[in-house]
Amino acid sequence: GQQVMQIPQYQHVQEGEDFTTYCNSSTTLSNIQWYKQRPGGHPVFLIQLVKSGEVKKQKRLTFQFGEAKKNSSLHITATQTTDVGTYFCAGPTSGTYKYIFGTGTRLKVLA
Amino acid sequence: DVKVTQSSRYLVKRTGEKVFLECVQDMDHENMFWYRQDPGLGLRLIYFSYDVKMKEKGDIPEGYSVSREKKERFSLILESASTNQTSMYLCASSLEWQMNTEAFFGQGTRLTVV
C-alpha cells in the first residue's frame, strides 16, 4: 500500500539552529498537509500545499511541495524551544477519502 | 472552535475484553477517522467513515470494527483486546477531504491491554 516516510525520525538542535524535515510518498498526493504535535498533545494543523512546486511561509517556517507532488519539506529557521514536538506530513490518496500520515519527525530544541 | 472529544484519556483493559472507544465532534463534519499512534510508526489509519453508516477500512483494520450511527459520533470497537493493541488512539474529523480541508483531532485515548 501507499507509504509516506519522513526523515529524520529524530533531530536534536541547539536553540537558534535551523531544522528541516523531509516527507516522501510512494504515490502522488493531490495535496499535502503538515501537522505539529506537542509532547502529550494531539496533532494540530499547520498548513496545506496543493500546487506542484508550491512554497508557503509562516513566520520562521517554510513549507515546500515537490514538483512531482510526491515529496515535501518543512524548514524552520532559528529554532526556538517552542518548536519542540513531532511534525507530521499527511496527504490523501488521489480520488479517495483515505488520508495517510507520515512517520513523523520528533524535534528537540536544546536551550 | 471545532471540538473533537474522545470519551477517555486513559484506559486499562484485560486481554479478551471487548473495548469501546467513543469519539464525538460538534462541527457537523462529514468525515471521521480512527488512527493509532505508535513510536516510530507515525499515525496509522484503522478505519474511516465519510457518512452515517458508511465505513471504509484503513491500513490496519484487523482486530477492530467501527460504528457510525449518527453523524457526530464514531466508535472504535476492539472485539477481543490483545496486548499488541496497546497504543494511543486518535480520532479525527474533517469537513470534506476532497475539498482539501484540515483534520481536527481529539485529545487521544491511551489504551493499555494487560
Coordinates of C-alpha atoms in Angstrom, one line a residue:
Chain A
G1 CA 0.0 0.0 0.0
Q2 CA 0.9 3.6 -0.1
Q3 CA 3.6 4.8 2.3
V4 CA 4.7 8.2 3.5
M5 CA 8.1 8.3 5.0
Q6 CA 9.7 11.1 6.9
I7 CA 13.4 11.7 7.6
P8 CA 14.9 12.1 10.0
Q9 CA 13.0 10.3 12.7
Y10 CA 14.6 12.4 15.4
Q11 CA 16.5 15.6 15.4
H12 CA 18.1 17.4 18.3
V13 CA 19.3 21.0 17.6
Q14 CA 20.6 23.9 19.6
E15 CA 18.3 26.8 20.0
G16 CA 18.9 29.1 17.1
E17 CA 19.9 26.4 14.7
D18 CA 17.9 25.6 11.6
F19 CA 15.9 22.4 11.2
T20 CA 14.5 20.6 8.1
T21 CA 12.2 17.5 7.9
Y22 CA 11.6 15.7 4.6
C23 CA 8.5 13.8 3.6
N24 CA 8.4 11.3 0.7
S25 CA 5.3 9.5 -0.6
S26 CA 5.4 6.3 -2.7
T27 CA 2.5 7.7 -4.7
T28 CA 1.4 11.1 -6.0
L29 CA -0.5 13.3 -3.5
S30 CA -3.3 15.6 -4.5
N31 CA -2.3 17.9 -1.7
I32 CA -0.1 17.7 1.4
Q33 CA -0.7 19.0 4.9
W34 CA 1.6 19.5 7.8
Y35 CA 0.7 19.0 11.5
K36 CA 2.5 19.6 14.7
Q37 CA 2.1 17.5 17.8
R38 CA 3.4 19.0 21.1
P39 CA 4.6 16.4 23.7
G40 CA 1.5 15.0 25.4
G41 CA -0.8 16.7 22.9
H42 CA -2.6 15.9 19.7
P43 CA -1.7 16.8 16.1
V44 CA -2.7 20.3 15.1
F45 CA -2.9 21.5 11.6
L46 CA -0.2 23.9 10.3
I47 CA -0.7 24.3 6.6
Q48 CA -1.8 22.8 3.3
L49 CA 0.0 22.8 0.0
V50 CA -1.8 22.0 -3.2
K51 CA 0.1 23.0 -6.3
S52 CA 3.2 21.4 -7.7
G53 CA 6.3 23.3 -6.6
E54 CA 4.3 25.4 -4.1
V55 CA 6.2 27.2 -1.3
K56 CA 4.5 28.8 1.7
K57 CA 5.9 30.6 4.7
Q58 CA 4.6 31.1 8.2
K59 CA 7.0 33.3 10.1
R60 CA 10.1 31.1 10.6
L61 CA 8.5 28.0 8.9
T62 CA 8.9 27.4 5.2
F63 CA 6.9 24.6 3.5
Q64 CA 7.6 23.3 0.1
F65 CA 5.7 20.8 -2.2
G66 CA 7.8 19.0 -4.8
E67 CA 7.3 19.3 -8.5
A68 CA 6.1 15.7 -8.8
K69 CA 3.8 16.1 -5.8
K70 CA 5.5 13.1 -4.1
N71 CA 7.6 14.9 -1.6
S72 CA 7.6 17.9 0.7
S73 CA 9.7 19.6 3.2
L74 CA 9.4 21.8 6.3
H75 CA 12.2 24.1 7.2
I76 CA 12.4 26.0 10.5
T77 CA 14.8 28.9 10.7
A78 CA 16.4 29.8 14.0
T79 CA 14.6 27.2 16.1
Q80 CA 13.1 28.1 19.5
T81 CA 12.2 25.9 22.4
T82 CA 8.5 26.4 21.5
D83 CA 9.2 24.5 18.3
V84 CA 9.6 21.2 20.2
G85 CA 7.3 18.5 19.1
T86 CA 6.7 16.0 16.4
Y87 CA 6.0 17.2 12.9
F88 CA 3.9 15.1 10.6
C89 CA 3.1 15.4 6.9
A90 CA -0.1 13.9 5.6
G91 CA -1.9 13.5 2.3
P92 CA -4.9 11.9 0.7
T93 CA -4.5 9.2 -1.8
S94 CA -5.9 10.6 -5.1
G95 CA -9.6 10.0 -5.6
T96 CA -10.2 8.6 -2.1
Y97 CA -11.1 9.7 1.3
K98 CA -8.1 7.9 2.7
Y99 CA -5.7 10.1 4.5
I100 CA -2.2 8.9 5.1
F101 CA 0.2 10.3 7.7
G102 CA 3.9 10.2 7.5
T103 CA 6.0 8.6 10.2
G104 CA 6.8 11.9 11.8
T105 CA 10.0 13.8 12.8
R106 CA 10.5 14.4 16.5
L107 CA 12.3 17.7 17.2
K108 CA 14.1 18.6 20.4
V109 CA 15.5 22.0 20.9
L110 CA 18.3 22.4 23.4
A111 CA 18.4 25.8 25.1
Chain B
D1 CA -13.9 26.3 17.6
V2 CA -14.2 22.7 16.3
K3 CA -14.2 20.2 19.1
V4 CA -13.5 16.5 18.8
T5 CA -14.0 14.8 22.1
Q6 CA -12.8 11.3 23.0
S7 CA -14.6 9.5 25.8
S8 CA -11.5 8.6 27.8
R9 CA -8.0 9.9 28.1
Y10 CA -6.6 6.7 29.7
L11 CA -8.0 3.2 29.6
V12 CA -6.7 -0.1 31.0
K13 CA -8.4 -3.3 29.8
R14 CA -7.8 -7.0 30.1
T15 CA -6.9 -9.3 27.3
G16 CA -10.0 -10.7 25.6
E17 CA -12.3 -7.8 26.7
K18 CA -14.5 -6.0 24.2
V19 CA -13.4 -2.4 24.3
F20 CA -15.3 0.6 23.0
L21 CA -13.7 3.9 22.2
E22 CA -16.0 6.8 21.6
C23 CA -15.5 10.0 19.6
V24 CA -17.8 12.9 19.2
Q25 CA -17.4 16.0 17.0
D26 CA -19.6 19.1 17.2
M27 CA -19.0 20.7 13.8
D28 CA -21.2 18.6 11.5
H29 CA -18.2 17.2 9.7
E30 CA -18.8 14.5 7.1
N31 CA -15.6 12.5 7.6
M32 CA -14.3 10.9 10.7
F33 CA -11.2 8.8 11.2
W34 CA -9.6 6.5 13.8
Y35 CA -5.8 6.3 13.9
R36 CA -3.4 4.6 16.2
Q37 CA -0.1 6.2 17.0
D38 CA 3.0 4.1 17.9
P39 CA 6.6 5.4 18.3
G40 CA 8.4 5.3 15.0
L41 CA 5.3 4.4 13.1
G42 CA 3.5 7.7 12.9
L43 CA -0.2 7.7 12.7
R44 CA -1.7 4.6 11.0
L45 CA -5.3 4.7 9.7
I46 CA -7.6 2.0 11.2
Y47 CA -11.0 2.9 9.8
F48 CA -12.7 5.9 8.4
S49 CA -16.2 7.0 7.7
Y50 CA -17.4 9.5 5.1
D51 CA -21.1 9.4 6.0
V52 CA -23.5 7.9 8.5
K53 CA -23.5 4.1 8.5
M54 CA -20.7 4.2 5.9
K55 CA -17.2 2.9 6.7
E56 CA -14.0 2.0 4.9
K57 CA -11.0 0.0 6.1
G58 CA -7.8 1.8 6.5
D59 CA -4.4 0.3 6.6
I60 CA -4.6 -1.8 9.8
P61 CA -8.3 -2.8 10.4
E62 CA -7.6 -6.3 11.7
G63 CA -9.0 -6.8 15.2
Y64 CA -11.1 -3.6 15.0
S65 CA -14.5 -2.6 13.9
V66 CA -16.4 0.7 13.9
S67 CA -19.8 2.1 14.1
R68 CA -21.3 5.4 12.9
E69 CA -25.0 5.5 13.7
K70 CA -25.1 9.3 14.0
K71 CA -23.1 11.9 12.1
E72 CA -21.4 13.3 15.1
R73 CA -20.3 10.0 16.7
F74 CA -17.8 7.5 15.5
S75 CA -17.0 4.5 17.7
L76 CA -14.0 2.2 17.5
I77 CA -14.5 -1.3 18.8
L78 CA -11.8 -3.8 19.8
E79 CA -13.7 -7.1 19.5
S80 CA -11.3 -9.0 21.8
A81 CA -8.5 -6.8 23.1
S82 CA -4.9 -8.1 22.8
T83 CA -1.7 -6.8 24.2
N84 CA -0.5 -5.7 20.7
Q85 CA -3.4 -3.2 20.7
T86 CA -1.8 -1.2 23.5
S87 CA -1.4 2.1 21.9
M88 CA -2.5 5.8 21.6
Y89 CA -5.8 6.0 19.7
L90 CA -6.6 9.3 18.0
C91 CA -9.9 10.2 16.5
A92 CA -10.2 13.0 13.8
S93 CA -12.8 14.7 11.8
S94 CA -12.8 16.8 8.7
L95 CA -15.4 18.7 6.7
E96 CA -14.6 17.1 3.4
W97 CA -11.3 15.6 2.3
Q98 CA -11.9 16.1 -1.3
M99 CA -12.3 19.8 -0.6
N100 CA -8.9 19.6 1.0
T101 CA -9.8 20.6 4.4
E102 CA -7.8 20.2 7.6
A103 CA -8.4 17.4 10.1
F104 CA -9.2 18.2 13.7
F105 CA -8.0 15.7 16.3
G106 CA -9.3 14.6 19.7
Q107 CA -7.0 14.6 22.7
G108 CA -6.3 10.8 22.3
T109 CA -7.0 7.7 24.3
R110 CA -4.0 5.9 25.7
L111 CA -5.2 2.3 25.9
T112 CA -3.2 -0.3 27.8
V113 CA -4.2 -4.0 27.4
V114 CA -2.9 -6.2 30.2

